[in-house]
Amino acid sequence: MEKLISSRCNLQSVPESYILPPERRPGELIVPLCNTIPVIDLHGEFGCNRSELIQQIIKSSQEFGFFQLVNHGVSVELMRDVLIVAKKFFELPAEDKASLYSEDPKQCCRLYTSIDYATEKVHFWRDNLRHPCHPLKDHLHHWPQKPTQYREVVGRYSVEVRKLSFWLLDLIRDGLGLESGYFRDNLSQVQLMALNHYPPCPDPSLTLGLPKHSDVNLITLLNQQDVLGLQVLKDEKWLAVEPLPNAFVVNIGLMLQIISNGKLKSADHRVVTNTSVTRTTVASFIHPSSDSHIEPAKVLVSKRSPPLYRAFIYKDFVITYRVHTHEGKPPLEHLELPS
């Protein structure tokens, strides 16, 4: 528990173990706000202007690898309440969180800090609570009992965001021309919820909340406070993502890049800190099951468009992804086939 960065009150300087090598630091340069990030408006109901929505989502996923989603059907109250309960969790006394803290990634509901604190050379300015969500009846009893409203609020939220995630995957499926049920039937999807907590940092130029990475999964929906922190790499330049009220940031995962045979892009992104305000986010990740067979969809492969990646089992890739991401290596490089 003492390793949690949020447990280290009144730090006047960045501990040496959090200071990144000069080439990996965010530095003191001002990162411009990105005013070209796609914003897709669902107009409050699923299914409206379906063909137009498909075109917008595919174009955004090809050019940026992410977009912001507004008027998406998840209530303003629920979006707000899940961020409030997440913030309350991290503000709990240490004794109320101690039973959840673990450095074992196999623990079902796990509170930890940085990414892999025990083995990494430099730590990251983040505490994280992560647990599976679906089906609720199998996992709910492992979740925190405090704050008292945690299970009820996060439970309702996880159901709504899962429904929205699969609706987006169905649109992507149609936009790519994949067969009906491709994601729902061919891949047994796992939903993980991650609560991220980034306390104020004495010198944000020296460290990061999260390093440069692409999401390993299929699709991510991020609900964030109105505090700057998320940055995306576009044309080799970092751009700050301005939080929109009650919007989801949707990230295309590496598995969608592979399944689409490179037609969709998984964007590199990172998280920076600030000196004055705690930033809290809630991310829902849709993963394939660990034993899923992943490869470019056969309908997207031809003599004119040969496969860009070799086939693999998802759990095997996750192991190499962690190693390569920590080492700063491109995670797909070892899967790429010669052109």
XYZ file of C-alpha atoms in Angstrom:
339
model
C 0.000 0.000 0.000
C 2.853 2.402 0.758
C 3.898 2.069 -2.893
C 0.724 3.810 -4.118
C 1.704 7.213 -5.441
C -1.463 8.639 -3.867
C -0.163 7.485 -0.449
C 2.896 9.744 -0.701
C 1.467 13.003 0.564
C 3.116 16.391 0.154
C 5.932 15.320 -2.145
C 8.069 18.371 -2.925
C 10.022 16.720 -5.733
C 9.700 13.747 -8.057
C 11.318 10.635 -6.517
C 14.289 9.417 -8.517
C 12.554 6.120 -9.333
C 9.863 8.075 -11.249
C 12.209 10.232 -13.329
C 12.270 9.019 -16.930
C 15.392 9.008 -19.109
C 15.678 12.360 -20.958
C 14.568 10.883 -24.305
C 11.302 9.557 -22.774
C 10.320 12.598 -20.722
C 7.391 14.788 -21.835
C 9.545 17.868 -21.203
C 8.327 21.416 -20.763
C 7.135 22.049 -24.319
C 3.498 23.079 -24.571
C 1.549 20.385 -26.426
C -1.152 21.968 -28.595
C -4.800 21.047 -28.268
C -5.920 18.945 -31.187
C -8.840 20.697 -32.887
C -9.179 18.060 -35.601
C -10.048 15.095 -33.375
C -13.206 13.531 -34.829
C -16.353 14.059 -32.751
C -19.210 11.725 -33.618
C -22.717 12.649 -32.478
C -25.172 9.771 -31.978
C -28.049 12.188 -31.359
C -29.152 10.313 -28.265
C -30.294 7.056 -29.841
C -28.702 4.032 -31.444
C -29.361 3.313 -35.090
C -29.959 6.844 -36.370
C -28.314 7.586 -39.741
C -26.598 4.205 -39.557
C -24.796 4.365 -42.892
C -23.499 7.874 -42.177
C -22.341 6.814 -38.717
C -20.508 3.821 -40.174
C -18.668 6.076 -42.626
C -17.693 8.513 -39.844
C -16.464 5.759 -37.537
C -14.453 3.960 -40.226
C -12.892 7.207 -41.468
C -11.981 8.287 -37.910
C -10.557 4.835 -37.163
C -8.476 4.882 -40.345
C -7.070 8.389 -39.948
C -6.770 8.797 -36.170
C -7.405 5.461 -34.476
C -9.732 7.172 -32.020
C -12.620 9.627 -31.789
C -14.880 11.277 -29.230
C -18.475 10.136 -28.924
C -21.256 12.476 -27.745
C -25.002 12.012 -27.193
C -24.290 8.299 -26.935
C -27.230 7.207 -24.783
C -25.385 6.691 -21.481
C -26.978 9.172 -19.092
C -25.158 12.282 -17.919
C -25.940 11.254 -14.328
C -24.351 7.814 -14.715
C -21.283 9.249 -16.480
C -20.870 11.671 -13.567
C -21.657 9.180 -10.794
C -19.079 6.604 -11.923
C -16.337 9.259 -11.878
C -17.463 10.405 -8.419
C -17.403 6.876 -7.000
C -13.997 6.248 -8.600
C -12.593 9.383 -6.967
C -14.128 8.385 -3.617
C -12.513 4.960 -3.835
C -9.017 6.398 -4.150
C -9.738 8.809 -1.282
C -10.596 5.950 1.110
C -8.335 5.375 4.132
C -5.484 2.951 3.450
C -7.019 0.232 5.650
C -10.149 0.151 3.460
C -8.073 -0.491 0.321
C -5.357 -2.754 1.740
C -7.076 -6.073 0.970
C -7.311 -5.145 -2.719
C -3.677 -4.150 -3.201
C -1.637 -6.766 -5.073
C 1.347 -6.992 -7.396
C -0.010 -10.288 -8.772
C -1.615 -9.569 -12.187
C -3.696 -12.757 -11.845
C -5.690 -11.378 -8.900
C -9.295 -10.867 -10.024
C -9.947 -7.430 -8.513
C -6.646 -5.672 -8.093
C -5.414 -2.319 -6.828
C -1.857 -1.523 -7.869
C 0.423 1.315 -8.890
C 2.330 2.238 -12.060
C 2.316 -0.703 -14.556
C 4.550 -3.464 -13.206
C 6.093 -1.922 -10.111
C 8.135 -4.969 -9.087
C 10.081 -5.326 -12.336
C 10.078 -1.969 -14.145
C 13.142 0.280 -14.012
C 11.154 3.512 -13.835
C 7.685 3.895 -12.325
C 4.704 5.831 -13.669
C 2.604 8.395 -11.824
C -0.606 6.363 -11.650
C -2.628 4.219 -9.262
C -5.087 1.780 -10.814
C -8.007 -0.421 -9.788
C -8.870 -3.073 -12.365
C -11.437 -5.877 -12.427
C -13.558 -7.919 -14.858
C -17.220 -6.961 -15.304
C -19.058 -9.542 -17.371
C -21.122 -11.406 -16.441
C -21.802 -9.307 -13.348
C -22.998 -12.253 -11.243
C -19.584 -13.917 -11.599
C -17.521 -10.890 -10.572
C -19.550 -8.443 -8.492
C -18.701 -10.107 -5.156
C -14.980 -9.488 -5.774
C -15.434 -5.737 -6.228
C -14.804 -3.146 -3.488
C -17.475 -2.878 -0.819
C -16.516 0.724 -0.172
C -17.626 3.281 -1.140
C -21.004 1.708 -0.383
C -22.437 2.707 -3.778
C -19.471 1.306 -5.750
C -20.993 -2.008 -6.812
C -24.356 -0.531 -7.737
C -22.992 2.419 -9.738
C -20.134 0.612 -11.482
C -22.404 -2.367 -12.149
C -25.001 -0.234 -13.952
C -22.289 1.656 -15.771
C -20.498 -1.495 -16.971
C -23.711 -2.867 -18.493
C -24.422 0.360 -20.381
C -20.887 0.849 -21.658
C -20.667 -2.807 -22.739
C -23.855 -2.409 -24.754
C -22.469 0.732 -26.402
C -19.118 -0.979 -27.128
C -20.770 -3.872 -28.928
C -22.997 -1.541 -30.880
C -19.880 0.273 -32.089
C -18.213 -3.049 -32.938
C -21.287 -3.985 -34.992
C -20.971 -0.733 -36.940
C -17.263 -1.382 -37.504
C -18.074 -4.927 -38.604
C -20.514 -3.618 -41.217
C -18.096 -0.903 -42.317
C -15.391 -3.507 -42.936
C -17.786 -5.877 -44.683
C -17.392 -8.700 -42.155
C -20.043 -11.363 -41.694
C -22.895 -10.899 -39.243
C -21.888 -11.771 -35.692
C -18.161 -11.597 -36.429
C -17.203 -9.997 -33.110
C -20.079 -11.345 -31.003
C -19.839 -14.961 -32.184
C -16.257 -15.500 -33.354
C -14.599 -13.914 -30.314
C -15.707 -14.548 -26.741
C -15.169 -11.050 -25.422
C -13.993 -10.116 -21.942
C -14.843 -6.745 -20.386
C -12.382 -5.178 -17.945
C -12.953 -1.949 -16.035
C -9.979 0.209 -15.046
C -10.138 3.158 -12.663
C -7.085 5.387 -13.135
C -5.929 7.917 -10.567
C -3.259 10.517 -11.407
C -2.420 12.716 -8.379
C -0.752 16.119 -8.772
C 2.962 15.853 -9.581
C 5.686 18.284 -8.398
C 7.340 18.331 -11.842
C 5.264 16.890 -14.733
C 8.138 17.435 -17.174
C 10.111 14.535 -15.625
C 7.567 11.731 -15.497
C 4.416 10.320 -17.099
C 1.134 8.912 -15.872
C 1.353 6.307 -18.638
C 4.006 5.930 -21.340
C 3.487 5.851 -25.088
C 1.402 2.789 -25.981
C -1.439 1.453 -28.101
C -4.260 -0.469 -26.445
C -3.855 -4.231 -26.745
C -7.574 -5.033 -26.914
C -10.416 -4.615 -29.433
C -11.952 -1.324 -28.311
C -11.700 1.051 -25.336
C -14.261 3.553 -24.063
C -12.761 6.184 -21.753
C -14.787 8.414 -19.434
C -12.581 11.202 -18.087
C -12.667 14.251 -15.864
C -12.521 17.660 -17.514
C -8.779 17.782 -16.799
C -6.184 17.675 -19.573
C -3.902 14.660 -19.501
C -4.509 12.384 -22.484
C -2.230 12.992 -25.485
C -2.255 11.228 -28.844
C 0.554 10.842 -31.376
C -0.464 12.101 -34.807
C 2.057 12.482 -37.650
C 4.900 12.096 -35.121
C 3.609 15.004 -33.008
C 1.929 14.823 -29.608
C -1.487 16.467 -29.445
C -3.567 17.087 -26.322
C -7.088 15.667 -26.303
C -9.504 18.239 -24.908
C -12.132 16.532 -22.705
C -15.648 17.172 -23.954
C -18.495 17.199 -21.409
C -20.102 13.745 -21.035
C -18.174 12.319 -24.002
C -16.424 8.993 -24.407
C -12.986 8.831 -25.964
C -13.049 5.702 -28.139
C -9.711 3.998 -28.837
C -9.265 1.416 -31.570
C -7.234 -1.465 -30.144
C -4.419 -3.396 -31.797
C -6.670 -6.416 -32.309
C -8.958 -4.353 -34.561
C -5.930 -3.147 -36.513
C -4.920 -6.766 -37.121
C -8.410 -8.103 -37.854
C -8.979 -5.243 -40.328
C -5.653 -6.140 -41.997
C -4.354 -2.649 -41.341
C -7.421 -0.794 -42.622
C -8.032 0.567 -39.120
C -5.343 2.152 -36.957
C -4.588 1.791 -33.269
C -3.269 5.159 -32.099
C -0.267 5.620 -29.826
C -1.164 7.702 -26.790
C 0.187 8.620 -23.357
C -0.905 10.363 -20.152
C 0.802 13.425 -18.675
C 0.353 14.803 -15.170
C -0.120 18.307 -13.774
C 0.987 20.173 -10.656
C -2.355 21.099 -9.101
C -5.278 18.788 -9.917
C -5.922 15.074 -9.471
C -7.186 13.460 -12.669
C -9.498 10.427 -12.502
C -10.646 8.334 -15.460
C -12.716 5.185 -15.948
C -11.879 2.961 -18.916
C -13.839 -0.029 -20.207
C -11.803 -2.482 -22.285
C -13.310 -5.135 -24.558
C -10.790 -7.958 -25.012
C -10.952 -11.239 -26.914
C -10.900 -14.275 -24.632
C -7.377 -15.467 -23.836
C -7.566 -18.486 -26.160
C -9.023 -16.552 -29.138
C -7.408 -17.150 -32.521
C -6.558 -13.739 -34.010
C -5.697 -13.065 -37.643
C -6.707 -10.702 -40.456
C -10.327 -11.400 -41.405
C -10.354 -13.728 -44.407
C -12.824 -11.544 -46.302
C -10.257 -8.710 -46.196
C -7.405 -10.813 -47.555
C -6.782 -11.411 -51.277
C -3.945 -11.515 -53.815
C -4.246 -7.751 -54.119
C -4.407 -7.350 -50.353
C -2.277 -10.078 -48.759
C -2.289 -10.544 -44.976
C -0.111 -8.039 -43.131
C 0.068 -10.078 -39.917
C 0.470 -13.728 -39.024
C -2.110 -15.602 -36.957
C -1.633 -16.034 -33.191
C -3.388 -16.834 -29.918
C -4.393 -13.740 -27.973
C -2.881 -14.745 -24.614
C 0.497 -15.313 -26.297
C 0.441 -11.855 -27.811
C -0.458 -10.198 -24.491
C 2.760 -11.542 -22.954
C 4.977 -10.123 -25.709
C 2.937 -6.889 -25.807
C 3.743 -6.159 -22.160
C 7.450 -6.771 -22.675
C 7.685 -4.773 -25.903
C 5.627 -1.856 -24.546
C 7.854 -1.596 -21.455
C 10.922 -1.672 -23.693
C 9.517 0.891 -26.110
C 9.436 -1.561 -29.035
C 6.634 -1.630 -31.672
C 4.310 -4.379 -30.341
C 3.253 -5.647 -33.787
C 6.681 -5.784 -35.364
C 7.207 -9.499 -34.682
C 3.800 -10.300 -36.229
C 4.296 -8.437 -39.493
C 4.561 -10.537 -42.640
C 6.912 -9.594 -45.500
C 5.142 -7.638 -48.225
